[in-house]
Amino acid sequence: MDKKDIGIKKNRVLISALLILVALAFIITFIFMWWEYASQDKYKYYSENAIEVEATITQYGIHYHGQDRRDWDVWTYYEYESNWGTVYTMHHGTYSTEQEAKKHIGEKVKIYIDPNSDWSSDVFPVVNYERALRNAIIWCFPVPIVLYLLIYRCIYRNVLNKKIKKKVYGSSYNNDRIIHTPLPNTVTQGEVTKVVKWLVCYVKVKYQDENGATREKWAQSWFTHKEAKFLQQKRTINIVPYKNTYGILEELSTTK
């Protein structure tokens, strides 16, 4: 028979790491989408000034993927020298073998060049301000949500739980693996009055705060369905009032 911590002592390393990764993914995508929108001015310039010319595929090279250099493919490159002396070269095709890439050496391909720089492309630049702006705006909506989850659910909750645990076990408390005895008058009883179940569960508790006033508040922690069911069935649970909030201090018995 093992016991699993519920509430302030629960290990949140996994969910914290997950929230950090999700937040980074959304923020990076958000920045990229606005960068893409800002880049439309550049694409507009190229679309208005690009000149269509004929280049020649002159060389190929092996392109490795990753540091282990086990995965690779073969790239061909075109080259074009303008009348004003600028040499334009860029990756054109991707092939699985050198023999296949060699077959394309000497081929003529249509490309577009900027006469005022060394920019070139084998695809005509397309400008779409509306689509780029729409995508950028769409990615604005999830960013505040993931930032809330990261700042409140990850950073703030971990800091608050650490403060509550130090109140219960003393300022020397720094390791959840050590068995500690709660200090006198730090743990009290609360009554579970409501449970809301969704992807995660929320628990509402009636309790007396540090000033003796009766309060009824939602616990600021997330709970699994199993944890919420346990708290609801137990009804009277151990909590730790702390300033204007509280932490739940319970253990769920599990059988291996």
JSON list of C-alpha atoms in Angstrom, two decimals, residues 22-238:
[
{"chain": "A", "resi": 22, "resn": "VAL", "atom": "CA", "xyz": [3.95, 24.25, -24.95]},
{"chain": "A", "resi": 23, "resn": "ALA", "atom": "CA", "xyz": [4.41, 27.93, -24.08]},
{"chain": "A", "resi": 24, "resn": "LEU", "atom": "CA", "xyz": [7.70, 28.10, -25.99]},
{"chain": "A", "resi": 25, "resn": "ALA", "atom": "CA", "xyz": [6.13, 26.42, -29.03]},
{"chain": "A", "resi": 26, "resn": "PHE", "atom": "CA", "xyz": [3.21, 28.85, -29.14]},
{"chain": "A", "resi": 27, "resn": "ILE", "atom": "CA", "xyz": [5.37, 31.93, -28.53]},
{"chain": "A", "resi": 28, "resn": "ILE", "atom": "CA", "xyz": [7.87, 30.96, -31.24]},
{"chain": "A", "resi": 29, "resn": "THR", "atom": "CA", "xyz": [5.04, 30.32, -33.70]},
{"chain": "A", "resi": 30, "resn": "PHE", "atom": "CA", "xyz": [3.43, 33.65, -32.75]},
{"chain": "A", "resi": 31, "resn": "ILE", "atom": "CA", "xyz": [6.71, 35.51, -33.41]},
{"chain": "A", "resi": 32, "resn": "PHE", "atom": "CA", "xyz": [7.21, 33.66, -36.71]},
{"chain": "A", "resi": 33, "resn": "MET", "atom": "CA", "xyz": [3.70, 34.53, -37.93]},
{"chain": "A", "resi": 34, "resn": "TRP", "atom": "CA", "xyz": [4.19, 38.26, -37.28]},
{"chain": "A", "resi": 35, "resn": "TRP", "atom": "CA", "xyz": [7.63, 38.07, -38.88]},
{"chain": "A", "resi": 36, "resn": "GLU", "atom": "CA", "xyz": [6.00, 36.45, -41.91]},
{"chain": "A", "resi": 37, "resn": "TYR", "atom": "CA", "xyz": [3.48, 39.28, -42.08]},
{"chain": "A", "resi": 38, "resn": "ALA", "atom": "CA", "xyz": [6.25, 41.89, -41.83]},
{"chain": "A", "resi": 39, "resn": "SER", "atom": "CA", "xyz": [8.12, 40.07, -44.61]},
{"chain": "A", "resi": 40, "resn": "GLN", "atom": "CA", "xyz": [5.33, 40.72, -47.08]},
{"chain": "A", "resi": 41, "resn": "ASP", "atom": "CA", "xyz": [6.88, 44.12, -47.83]},
{"chain": "A", "resi": 42, "resn": "LYS", "atom": "CA", "xyz": [10.03, 42.35, -48.95]},
{"chain": "A", "resi": 43, "resn": "TYR", "atom": "CA", "xyz": [8.05, 39.88, -51.08]},
{"chain": "A", "resi": 44, "resn": "LYS", "atom": "CA", "xyz": [6.12, 42.78, -52.59]},
{"chain": "A", "resi": 45, "resn": "TYR", "atom": "CA", "xyz": [9.37, 44.48, -53.59]},
{"chain": "A", "resi": 46, "resn": "TYR", "atom": "CA", "xyz": [10.68, 41.31, -55.20]},
{"chain": "A", "resi": 47, "resn": "SER", "atom": "CA", "xyz": [7.40, 40.66, -57.05]},
{"chain": "A", "resi": 48, "resn": "GLU", "atom": "CA", "xyz": [7.53, 44.20, -58.51]},
{"chain": "A", "resi": 49, "resn": "ASN", "atom": "CA", "xyz": [11.23, 44.23, -59.39]},
{"chain": "A", "resi": 50, "resn": "ALA", "atom": "CA", "xyz": [12.16, 40.61, -60.11]},
{"chain": "A", "resi": 51, "resn": "ILE", "atom": "CA", "xyz": [13.48, 39.79, -63.57]},
{"chain": "A", "resi": 52, "resn": "GLU", "atom": "CA", "xyz": [12.92, 36.40, -65.17]},
{"chain": "A", "resi": 53, "resn": "VAL", "atom": "CA", "xyz": [16.10, 34.82, -66.53]},
{"chain": "A", "resi": 54, "resn": "GLU", "atom": "CA", "xyz": [17.45, 31.40, -67.45]},
{"chain": "A", "resi": 55, "resn": "ALA", "atom": "CA", "xyz": [20.06, 29.84, -65.17]},
{"chain": "A", "resi": 56, "resn": "THR", "atom": "CA", "xyz": [22.12, 26.67, -65.48]},
{"chain": "A", "resi": 57, "resn": "ILE", "atom": "CA", "xyz": [22.43, 23.85, -62.94]},
{"chain": "A", "resi": 58, "resn": "THR", "atom": "CA", "xyz": [26.18, 23.75, -62.44]},
{"chain": "A", "resi": 59, "resn": "GLN", "atom": "CA", "xyz": [26.92, 21.69, -59.33]},
{"chain": "A", "resi": 60, "resn": "TYR", "atom": "CA", "xyz": [25.63, 19.40, -56.63]},
{"chain": "A", "resi": 61, "resn": "GLY", "atom": "CA", "xyz": [26.53, 18.72, -53.01]},
{"chain": "A", "resi": 62, "resn": "ILE", "atom": "CA", "xyz": [25.70, 16.29, -50.23]},
{"chain": "A", "resi": 63, "resn": "HIS", "atom": "CA", "xyz": [23.50, 17.78, -47.49]},
{"chain": "A", "resi": 64, "resn": "TYR", "atom": "CA", "xyz": [23.64, 16.03, -44.11]},
{"chain": "A", "resi": 65, "resn": "HIS", "atom": "CA", "xyz": [20.77, 16.04, -41.57]},
{"chain": "A", "resi": 66, "resn": "GLY", "atom": "CA", "xyz": [21.71, 16.02, -37.88]},
{"chain": "A", "resi": 67, "resn": "GLN", "atom": "CA", "xyz": [25.06, 15.76, -36.17]},
{"chain": "A", "resi": 68, "resn": "ASP", "atom": "CA", "xyz": [25.46, 12.01, -36.66]},
{"chain": "A", "resi": 69, "resn": "ARG", "atom": "CA", "xyz": [25.63, 12.55, -40.48]},
{"chain": "A", "resi": 70, "resn": "ARG", "atom": "CA", "xyz": [23.77, 9.30, -41.10]},
{"chain": "A", "resi": 71, "resn": "ASP", "atom": "CA", "xyz": [20.83, 10.85, -42.94]},
{"chain": "A", "resi": 72, "resn": "TRP", "atom": "CA", "xyz": [21.64, 12.83, -46.09]},
{"chain": "A", "resi": 73, "resn": "ASP", "atom": "CA", "xyz": [20.46, 13.78, -49.53]},
{"chain": "A", "resi": 74, "resn": "VAL", "atom": "CA", "xyz": [21.96, 15.45, -52.61]},
{"chain": "A", "resi": 75, "resn": "TRP", "atom": "CA", "xyz": [21.21, 19.04, -53.56]},
{"chain": "A", "resi": 76, "resn": "THR", "atom": "CA", "xyz": [21.70, 20.62, -56.97]},
{"chain": "A", "resi": 77, "resn": "TYR", "atom": "CA", "xyz": [22.49, 24.32, -57.40]},
{"chain": "A", "resi": 78, "resn": "TYR", "atom": "CA", "xyz": [21.85, 26.69, -60.27]},
{"chain": "A", "resi": 79, "resn": "GLU", "atom": "CA", "xyz": [24.05, 29.61, -61.27]},
{"chain": "A", "resi": 80, "resn": "TYR", "atom": "CA", "xyz": [23.46, 32.73, -63.33]},
{"chain": "A", "resi": 81, "resn": "GLU", "atom": "CA", "xyz": [25.83, 35.62, -64.01]},
{"chain": "A", "resi": 82, "resn": "SER", "atom": "CA", "xyz": [24.15, 38.89, -64.95]},
{"chain": "A", "resi": 83, "resn": "ASN", "atom": "CA", "xyz": [25.38, 41.49, -67.43]},
{"chain": "A", "resi": 84, "resn": "TRP", "atom": "CA", "xyz": [26.32, 43.73, -64.49]},
{"chain": "A", "resi": 85, "resn": "GLY", "atom": "CA", "xyz": [28.55, 41.07, -62.94]},
{"chain": "A", "resi": 86, "resn": "THR", "atom": "CA", "xyz": [26.40, 39.74, -60.09]},
{"chain": "A", "resi": 87, "resn": "VAL", "atom": "CA", "xyz": [26.47, 35.95, -59.74]},
{"chain": "A", "resi": 88, "resn": "TYR", "atom": "CA", "xyz": [23.19, 34.38, -58.56]},
{"chain": "A", "resi": 89, "resn": "THR", "atom": "CA", "xyz": [23.29, 30.87, -57.13]},
{"chain": "A", "resi": 90, "resn": "MET", "atom": "CA", "xyz": [20.84, 28.89, -55.00]},
{"chain": "A", "resi": 91, "resn": "HIS", "atom": "CA", "xyz": [19.66, 25.38, -54.14]},
{"chain": "A", "resi": 92, "resn": "HIS", "atom": "CA", "xyz": [17.29, 24.04, -56.79]},
{"chain": "A", "resi": 93, "resn": "GLY", "atom": "CA", "xyz": [16.54, 20.29, -56.48]},
{"chain": "A", "resi": 94, "resn": "THR", "atom": "CA", "xyz": [16.87, 17.48, -53.92]},
{"chain": "A", "resi": 95, "resn": "TYR", "atom": "CA", "xyz": [17.74, 13.90, -54.86]},
{"chain": "A", "resi": 96, "resn": "SER", "atom": "CA", "xyz": [18.45, 10.65, -53.09]},
{"chain": "A", "resi": 97, "resn": "THR", "atom": "CA", "xyz": [21.65, 9.70, -54.97]},
{"chain": "A", "resi": 98, "resn": "GLU", "atom": "CA", "xyz": [24.63, 11.46, -56.57]},
{"chain": "A", "resi": 99, "resn": "GLN", "atom": "CA", "xyz": [23.95, 9.66, -59.86]},
{"chain": "A", "resi": 100, "resn": "GLU", "atom": "CA", "xyz": [20.47, 11.11, -60.03]},
{"chain": "A", "resi": 101, "resn": "ALA", "atom": "CA", "xyz": [21.74, 14.62, -59.23]},
{"chain": "A", "resi": 102, "resn": "LYS", "atom": "CA", "xyz": [24.49, 14.38, -61.89]},
{"chain": "A", "resi": 103, "resn": "LYS", "atom": "CA", "xyz": [21.90, 13.84, -64.60]},
{"chain": "A", "resi": 104, "resn": "HIS", "atom": "CA", "xyz": [20.63, 17.40, -64.07]},
{"chain": "A", "resi": 105, "resn": "ILE", "atom": "CA", "xyz": [24.01, 19.15, -64.41]},
{"chain": "A", "resi": 106, "resn": "GLY", "atom": "CA", "xyz": [23.83, 21.50, -67.41]},
{"chain": "A", "resi": 107, "resn": "GLU", "atom": "CA", "xyz": [20.03, 21.78, -67.41]},
{"chain": "A", "resi": 108, "resn": "LYS", "atom": "CA", "xyz": [18.48, 25.20, -67.91]},
{"chain": "A", "resi": 109, "resn": "VAL", "atom": "CA", "xyz": [15.95, 26.42, -65.31]},
{"chain": "A", "resi": 110, "resn": "LYS", "atom": "CA", "xyz": [13.81, 29.53, -65.07]},
{"chain": "A", "resi": 111, "resn": "ILE", "atom": "CA", "xyz": [14.62, 31.75, -62.09]},
{"chain": "A", "resi": 112, "resn": "TYR", "atom": "CA", "xyz": [13.81, 35.23, -60.83]},
{"chain": "A", "resi": 113, "resn": "ILE", "atom": "CA", "xyz": [16.50, 37.69, -59.76]},
{"chain": "A", "resi": 114, "resn": "ASP", "atom": "CA", "xyz": [16.62, 41.07, -58.06]},
{"chain": "A", "resi": 115, "resn": "PRO", "atom": "CA", "xyz": [18.82, 43.42, -60.14]},
{"chain": "A", "resi": 116, "resn": "ASN", "atom": "CA", "xyz": [19.66, 45.44, -57.03]},
{"chain": "A", "resi": 117, "resn": "SER", "atom": "CA", "xyz": [20.98, 42.56, -54.88]},
{"chain": "A", "resi": 118, "resn": "ASP", "atom": "CA", "xyz": [22.11, 38.94, -55.10]},
{"chain": "A", "resi": 119, "resn": "TRP", "atom": "CA", "xyz": [18.61, 37.58, -54.27]},
{"chain": "A", "resi": 120, "resn": "SER", "atom": "CA", "xyz": [17.23, 34.89, -56.55]},
{"chain": "A", "resi": 121, "resn": "SER", "atom": "CA", "xyz": [14.56, 32.19, -56.49]},
{"chain": "A", "resi": 122, "resn": "ASP", "atom": "CA", "xyz": [13.16, 29.55, -58.79]},
{"chain": "A", "resi": 123, "resn": "VAL", "atom": "CA", "xyz": [9.67, 30.41, -57.47]},
{"chain": "A", "resi": 124, "resn": "PHE", "atom": "CA", "xyz": [8.04, 33.74, -58.25]},
{"chain": "A", "resi": 125, "resn": "PRO", "atom": "CA", "xyz": [7.47, 35.67, -54.96]},
{"chain": "A", "resi": 126, "resn": "VAL", "atom": "CA", "xyz": [3.81, 35.78, -53.99]},
{"chain": "A", "resi": 127, "resn": "VAL", "atom": "CA", "xyz": [2.43, 38.54, -51.78]},
{"chain": "A", "resi": 128, "resn": "ASN", "atom": "CA", "xyz": [-0.57, 37.90, -49.53]},
{"chain": "A", "resi": 129, "resn": "TYR", "atom": "CA", "xyz": [-0.97, 40.51, -46.81]},
{"chain": "A", "resi": 130, "resn": "GLU", "atom": "CA", "xyz": [-4.48, 39.35, -45.86]},
{"chain": "A", "resi": 131, "resn": "ARG", "atom": "CA", "xyz": [-3.55, 35.71, -45.28]},
{"chain": "A", "resi": 132, "resn": "ALA", "atom": "CA", "xyz": [-0.37, 36.61, -43.39]},
{"chain": "A", "resi": 133, "resn": "LEU", "atom": "CA", "xyz": [-2.25, 39.09, -41.17]},
{"chain": "A", "resi": 134, "resn": "ARG", "atom": "CA", "xyz": [-5.07, 36.60, -40.55]},
{"chain": "A", "resi": 135, "resn": "ASN", "atom": "CA", "xyz": [-2.62, 33.90, -39.48]},
{"chain": "A", "resi": 136, "resn": "ALA", "atom": "CA", "xyz": [-0.76, 36.33, -37.22]},
{"chain": "A", "resi": 137, "resn": "ILE", "atom": "CA", "xyz": [-3.98, 37.45, -35.52]},
{"chain": "A", "resi": 138, "resn": "ILE", "atom": "CA", "xyz": [-5.18, 33.86, -35.04]},
{"chain": "A", "resi": 139, "resn": "TRP", "atom": "CA", "xyz": [-1.94, 33.02, -33.24]},
{"chain": "A", "resi": 140, "resn": "CYS", "atom": "CA", "xyz": [-2.45, 35.98, -30.91]},
{"chain": "A", "resi": 141, "resn": "PHE", "atom": "CA", "xyz": [-5.30, 34.21, -29.10]},
{"chain": "A", "resi": 142, "resn": "PRO", "atom": "CA", "xyz": [-3.56, 31.11, -27.64]},
{"chain": "A", "resi": 143, "resn": "VAL", "atom": "CA", "xyz": [-0.49, 33.04, -26.45]},
{"chain": "A", "resi": 144, "resn": "PRO", "atom": "CA", "xyz": [-2.19, 34.74, -23.44]},
{"chain": "A", "resi": 145, "resn": "ILE", "atom": "CA", "xyz": [-3.69, 31.38, -22.48]},
{"chain": "A", "resi": 146, "resn": "VAL", "atom": "CA", "xyz": [-0.38, 29.51, -22.48]},
{"chain": "A", "resi": 147, "resn": "LEU", "atom": "CA", "xyz": [1.31, 32.43, -20.69]},
{"chain": "A", "resi": 148, "resn": "TYR", "atom": "CA", "xyz": [-1.39, 32.29, -18.01]},
{"chain": "A", "resi": 149, "resn": "LEU", "atom": "CA", "xyz": [-0.86, 28.55, -17.63]},
{"chain": "A", "resi": 150, "resn": "LEU", "atom": "CA", "xyz": [2.91, 28.99, -17.48]},
{"chain": "A", "resi": 151, "resn": "ILE", "atom": "CA", "xyz": [3.00, 31.95, -15.09]},
{"chain": "A", "resi": 152, "resn": "TYR", "atom": "CA", "xyz": [0.07, 31.05, -12.84]},
{"chain": "A", "resi": 153, "resn": "ARG", "atom": "CA", "xyz": [-0.19, 27.28, -13.00]},
{"chain": "A", "resi": 154, "resn": "CYS", "atom": "CA", "xyz": [3.53, 26.58, -13.18]},
{"chain": "A", "resi": 155, "resn": "ILE", "atom": "CA", "xyz": [5.65, 29.38, -11.68]},
{"chain": "A", "resi": 156, "resn": "TYR", "atom": "CA", "xyz": [3.24, 31.02, -9.21]},
{"chain": "A", "resi": 157, "resn": "ARG", "atom": "CA", "xyz": [1.69, 27.79, -7.93]},
{"chain": "A", "resi": 158, "resn": "ASN", "atom": "CA", "xyz": [5.09, 26.14, -7.37]},
{"chain": "A", "resi": 159, "resn": "VAL", "atom": "CA", "xyz": [6.37, 29.18, -5.45]},
{"chain": "A", "resi": 160, "resn": "LEU", "atom": "CA", "xyz": [3.18, 29.41, -3.37]},
{"chain": "A", "resi": 161, "resn": "ASN", "atom": "CA", "xyz": [3.17, 25.69, -2.55]},
{"chain": "A", "resi": 162, "resn": "LYS", "atom": "CA", "xyz": [6.79, 25.94, -1.44]},
{"chain": "A", "resi": 163, "resn": "LYS", "atom": "CA", "xyz": [5.89, 28.79, 0.93]},
{"chain": "A", "resi": 164, "resn": "ILE", "atom": "CA", "xyz": [2.93, 26.84, 2.35]},
{"chain": "A", "resi": 165, "resn": "LYS", "atom": "CA", "xyz": [5.10, 23.76, 2.89]},
{"chain": "A", "resi": 166, "resn": "LYS", "atom": "CA", "xyz": [7.67, 25.85, 4.75]},
{"chain": "A", "resi": 167, "resn": "LYS", "atom": "CA", "xyz": [4.87, 27.18, 6.95]},
{"chain": "A", "resi": 168, "resn": "VAL", "atom": "CA", "xyz": [3.79, 23.60, 7.75]},
{"chain": "A", "resi": 169, "resn": "TYR", "atom": "CA", "xyz": [7.19, 21.97, 8.17]},
{"chain": "A", "resi": 170, "resn": "GLY", "atom": "CA", "xyz": [9.45, 24.88, 9.05]},
{"chain": "A", "resi": 171, "resn": "SER", "atom": "CA", "xyz": [11.99, 26.98, 7.18]},
{"chain": "A", "resi": 172, "resn": "SER", "atom": "CA", "xyz": [14.39, 24.01, 6.93]},
{"chain": "A", "resi": 173, "resn": "TYR", "atom": "CA", "xyz": [11.93, 22.08, 4.73]},
{"chain": "A", "resi": 174, "resn": "ASN", "atom": "CA", "xyz": [13.62, 21.51, 1.37]},
{"chain": "A", "resi": 175, "resn": "ASN", "atom": "CA", "xyz": [13.19, 17.88, 0.41]},
{"chain": "A", "resi": 176, "resn": "ASP", "atom": "CA", "xyz": [9.86, 16.12, -0.20]},
{"chain": "A", "resi": 177, "resn": "ARG", "atom": "CA", "xyz": [11.50, 12.70, 0.31]},
{"chain": "A", "resi": 178, "resn": "ILE", "atom": "CA", "xyz": [12.23, 13.40, 3.97]},
{"chain": "A", "resi": 179, "resn": "ILE", "atom": "CA", "xyz": [9.40, 12.60, 6.37]},
{"chain": "A", "resi": 180, "resn": "HIS", "atom": "CA", "xyz": [8.45, 15.76, 8.23]},
{"chain": "A", "resi": 181, "resn": "THR", "atom": "CA", "xyz": [6.07, 16.36, 11.12]},
{"chain": "A", "resi": 182, "resn": "PRO", "atom": "CA", "xyz": [3.73, 19.35, 10.70]},
{"chain": "A", "resi": 183, "resn": "LEU", "atom": "CA", "xyz": [4.26, 22.20, 13.14]},
{"chain": "A", "resi": 184, "resn": "PRO", "atom": "CA", "xyz": [1.46, 22.76, 15.70]},
{"chain": "A", "resi": 185, "resn": "ASN", "atom": "CA", "xyz": [-1.59, 24.81, 14.60]},
{"chain": "A", "resi": 186, "resn": "THR", "atom": "CA", "xyz": [-0.65, 24.86, 10.92]},
{"chain": "A", "resi": 187, "resn": "VAL", "atom": "CA", "xyz": [-2.95, 22.12, 9.59]},
{"chain": "A", "resi": 188, "resn": "THR", "atom": "CA", "xyz": [-6.71, 22.40, 10.01]},
{"chain": "A", "resi": 189, "resn": "GLN", "atom": "CA", "xyz": [-9.86, 20.79, 8.63]},
{"chain": "A", "resi": 190, "resn": "GLY", "atom": "CA", "xyz": [-11.88, 21.86, 5.63]},
{"chain": "A", "resi": 191, "resn": "GLU", "atom": "CA", "xyz": [-15.14, 20.57, 4.13]},
{"chain": "A", "resi": 192, "resn": "VAL", "atom": "CA", "xyz": [-15.36, 19.73, 0.44]},
{"chain": "A", "resi": 193, "resn": "THR", "atom": "CA", "xyz": [-18.59, 21.36, -0.73]},
{"chain": "A", "resi": 194, "resn": "LYS", "atom": "CA", "xyz": [-18.36, 21.05, -4.52]},
{"chain": "A", "resi": 195, "resn": "VAL", "atom": "CA", "xyz": [-16.38, 19.28, -7.23]},
{"chain": "A", "resi": 196, "resn": "VAL", "atom": "CA", "xyz": [-16.32, 20.22, -10.91]},
{"chain": "A", "resi": 197, "resn": "LYS", "atom": "CA", "xyz": [-14.90, 17.65, -13.31]},
{"chain": "A", "resi": 198, "resn": "TRP", "atom": "CA", "xyz": [-13.51, 18.44, -16.76]},
{"chain": "A", "resi": 199, "resn": "LEU", "atom": "CA", "xyz": [-10.17, 17.52, -18.32]},
{"chain": "A", "resi": 200, "resn": "VAL", "atom": "CA", "xyz": [-8.93, 18.45, -14.87]},
{"chain": "A", "resi": 201, "resn": "CYS", "atom": "CA", "xyz": [-10.99, 18.75, -11.70]},
{"chain": "A", "resi": 202, "resn": "TYR", "atom": "CA", "xyz": [-11.65, 21.67, -9.37]},
{"chain": "A", "resi": 203, "resn": "VAL", "atom": "CA", "xyz": [-12.50, 21.36, -5.66]},
{"chain": "A", "resi": 204, "resn": "LYS", "atom": "CA", "xyz": [-14.35, 23.89, -3.50]},
{"chain": "A", "resi": 205, "resn": "VAL", "atom": "CA", "xyz": [-13.69, 23.86, 0.24]},
{"chain": "A", "resi": 206, "resn": "LYS", "atom": "CA", "xyz": [-15.31, 25.56, 3.23]},
{"chain": "A", "resi": 207, "resn": "TYR", "atom": "CA", "xyz": [-12.78, 26.40, 5.95]},
{"chain": "A", "resi": 208, "resn": "GLN", "atom": "CA", "xyz": [-11.71, 28.90, 8.57]},
{"chain": "A", "resi": 209, "resn": "ASP", "atom": "CA", "xyz": [-8.89, 31.22, 7.58]},
{"chain": "A", "resi": 210, "resn": "GLU", "atom": "CA", "xyz": [-6.00, 32.34, 9.77]},
{"chain": "A", "resi": 211, "resn": "ASN", "atom": "CA", "xyz": [-8.21, 35.01, 11.37]},
{"chain": "A", "resi": 212, "resn": "GLY", "atom": "CA", "xyz": [-10.99, 32.55, 12.23]},
{"chain": "A", "resi": 213, "resn": "ALA", "atom": "CA", "xyz": [-13.38, 33.78, 9.51]},
{"chain": "A", "resi": 214, "resn": "THR", "atom": "CA", "xyz": [-15.37, 31.14, 7.63]},
{"chain": "A", "resi": 215, "resn": "ARG", "atom": "CA", "xyz": [-14.59, 31.09, 3.91]},
{"chain": "A", "resi": 216, "resn": "GLU", "atom": "CA", "xyz": [-15.61, 28.95, 0.97]},
{"chain": "A", "resi": 217, "resn": "LYS", "atom": "CA", "xyz": [-13.17, 28.99, -1.93]},
{"chain": "A", "resi": 218, "resn": "TRP", "atom": "CA", "xyz": [-12.05, 26.93, -4.88]},
{"chain": "A", "resi": 219, "resn": "ALA", "atom": "CA", "xyz": [-8.70, 25.26, -4.38]},
{"chain": "A", "resi": 220, "resn": "GLN", "atom": "CA", "xyz": [-6.23, 26.79, -6.81]},
{"chain": "A", "resi": 221, "resn": "SER", "atom": "CA", "xyz": [-4.69, 23.41, -7.66]},
{"chain": "A", "resi": 222, "resn": "TRP", "atom": "CA", "xyz": [-5.73, 21.02, -10.42]},
{"chain": "A", "resi": 223, "resn": "PHE", "atom": "CA", "xyz": [-6.77, 17.49, -9.50]},
{"chain": "A", "resi": 224, "resn": "THR", "atom": "CA", "xyz": [-7.16, 14.27, -11.45]},
{"chain": "A", "resi": 225, "resn": "HIS", "atom": "CA", "xyz": [-10.57, 12.58, -11.52]},
{"chain": "A", "resi": 226, "resn": "LYS", "atom": "CA", "xyz": [-9.31, 9.94, -9.10]},
{"chain": "A", "resi": 227, "resn": "GLU", "atom": "CA", "xyz": [-7.98, 12.56, -6.68]},
{"chain": "A", "resi": 228, "resn": "ALA", "atom": "CA", "xyz": [-11.19, 14.62, -6.88]},
{"chain": "A", "resi": 229, "resn": "LYS", "atom": "CA", "xyz": [-13.31, 11.54, -6.21]},
{"chain": "A", "resi": 230, "resn": "PHE", "atom": "CA", "xyz": [-11.18, 10.69, -3.17]},
{"chain": "A", "resi": 231, "resn": "LEU", "atom": "CA", "xyz": [-11.49, 14.22, -1.74]},
{"chain": "A", "resi": 232, "resn": "GLN", "atom": "CA", "xyz": [-15.23, 14.32, -2.42]},
{"chain": "A", "resi": 233, "resn": "GLN", "atom": "CA", "xyz": [-15.80, 10.99, -0.69]},
{"chain": "A", "resi": 234, "resn": "LYS", "atom": "CA", "xyz": [-13.60, 11.90, 2.26]},
{"chain": "A", "resi": 235, "resn": "ARG", "atom": "CA", "xyz": [-15.38, 15.26, 2.49]},
{"chain": "A", "resi": 236, "resn": "THR", "atom": "CA", "xyz": [-13.49, 16.50, 5.59]},
{"chain": "A", "resi": 237, "resn": "ILE", "atom": "CA", "xyz": [-9.91, 17.02, 4.49]},
{"chain": "A", "resi": 238, "resn": "ASN", "atom": "CA", "xyz": [-6.64, 18.46, 5.78]}
]
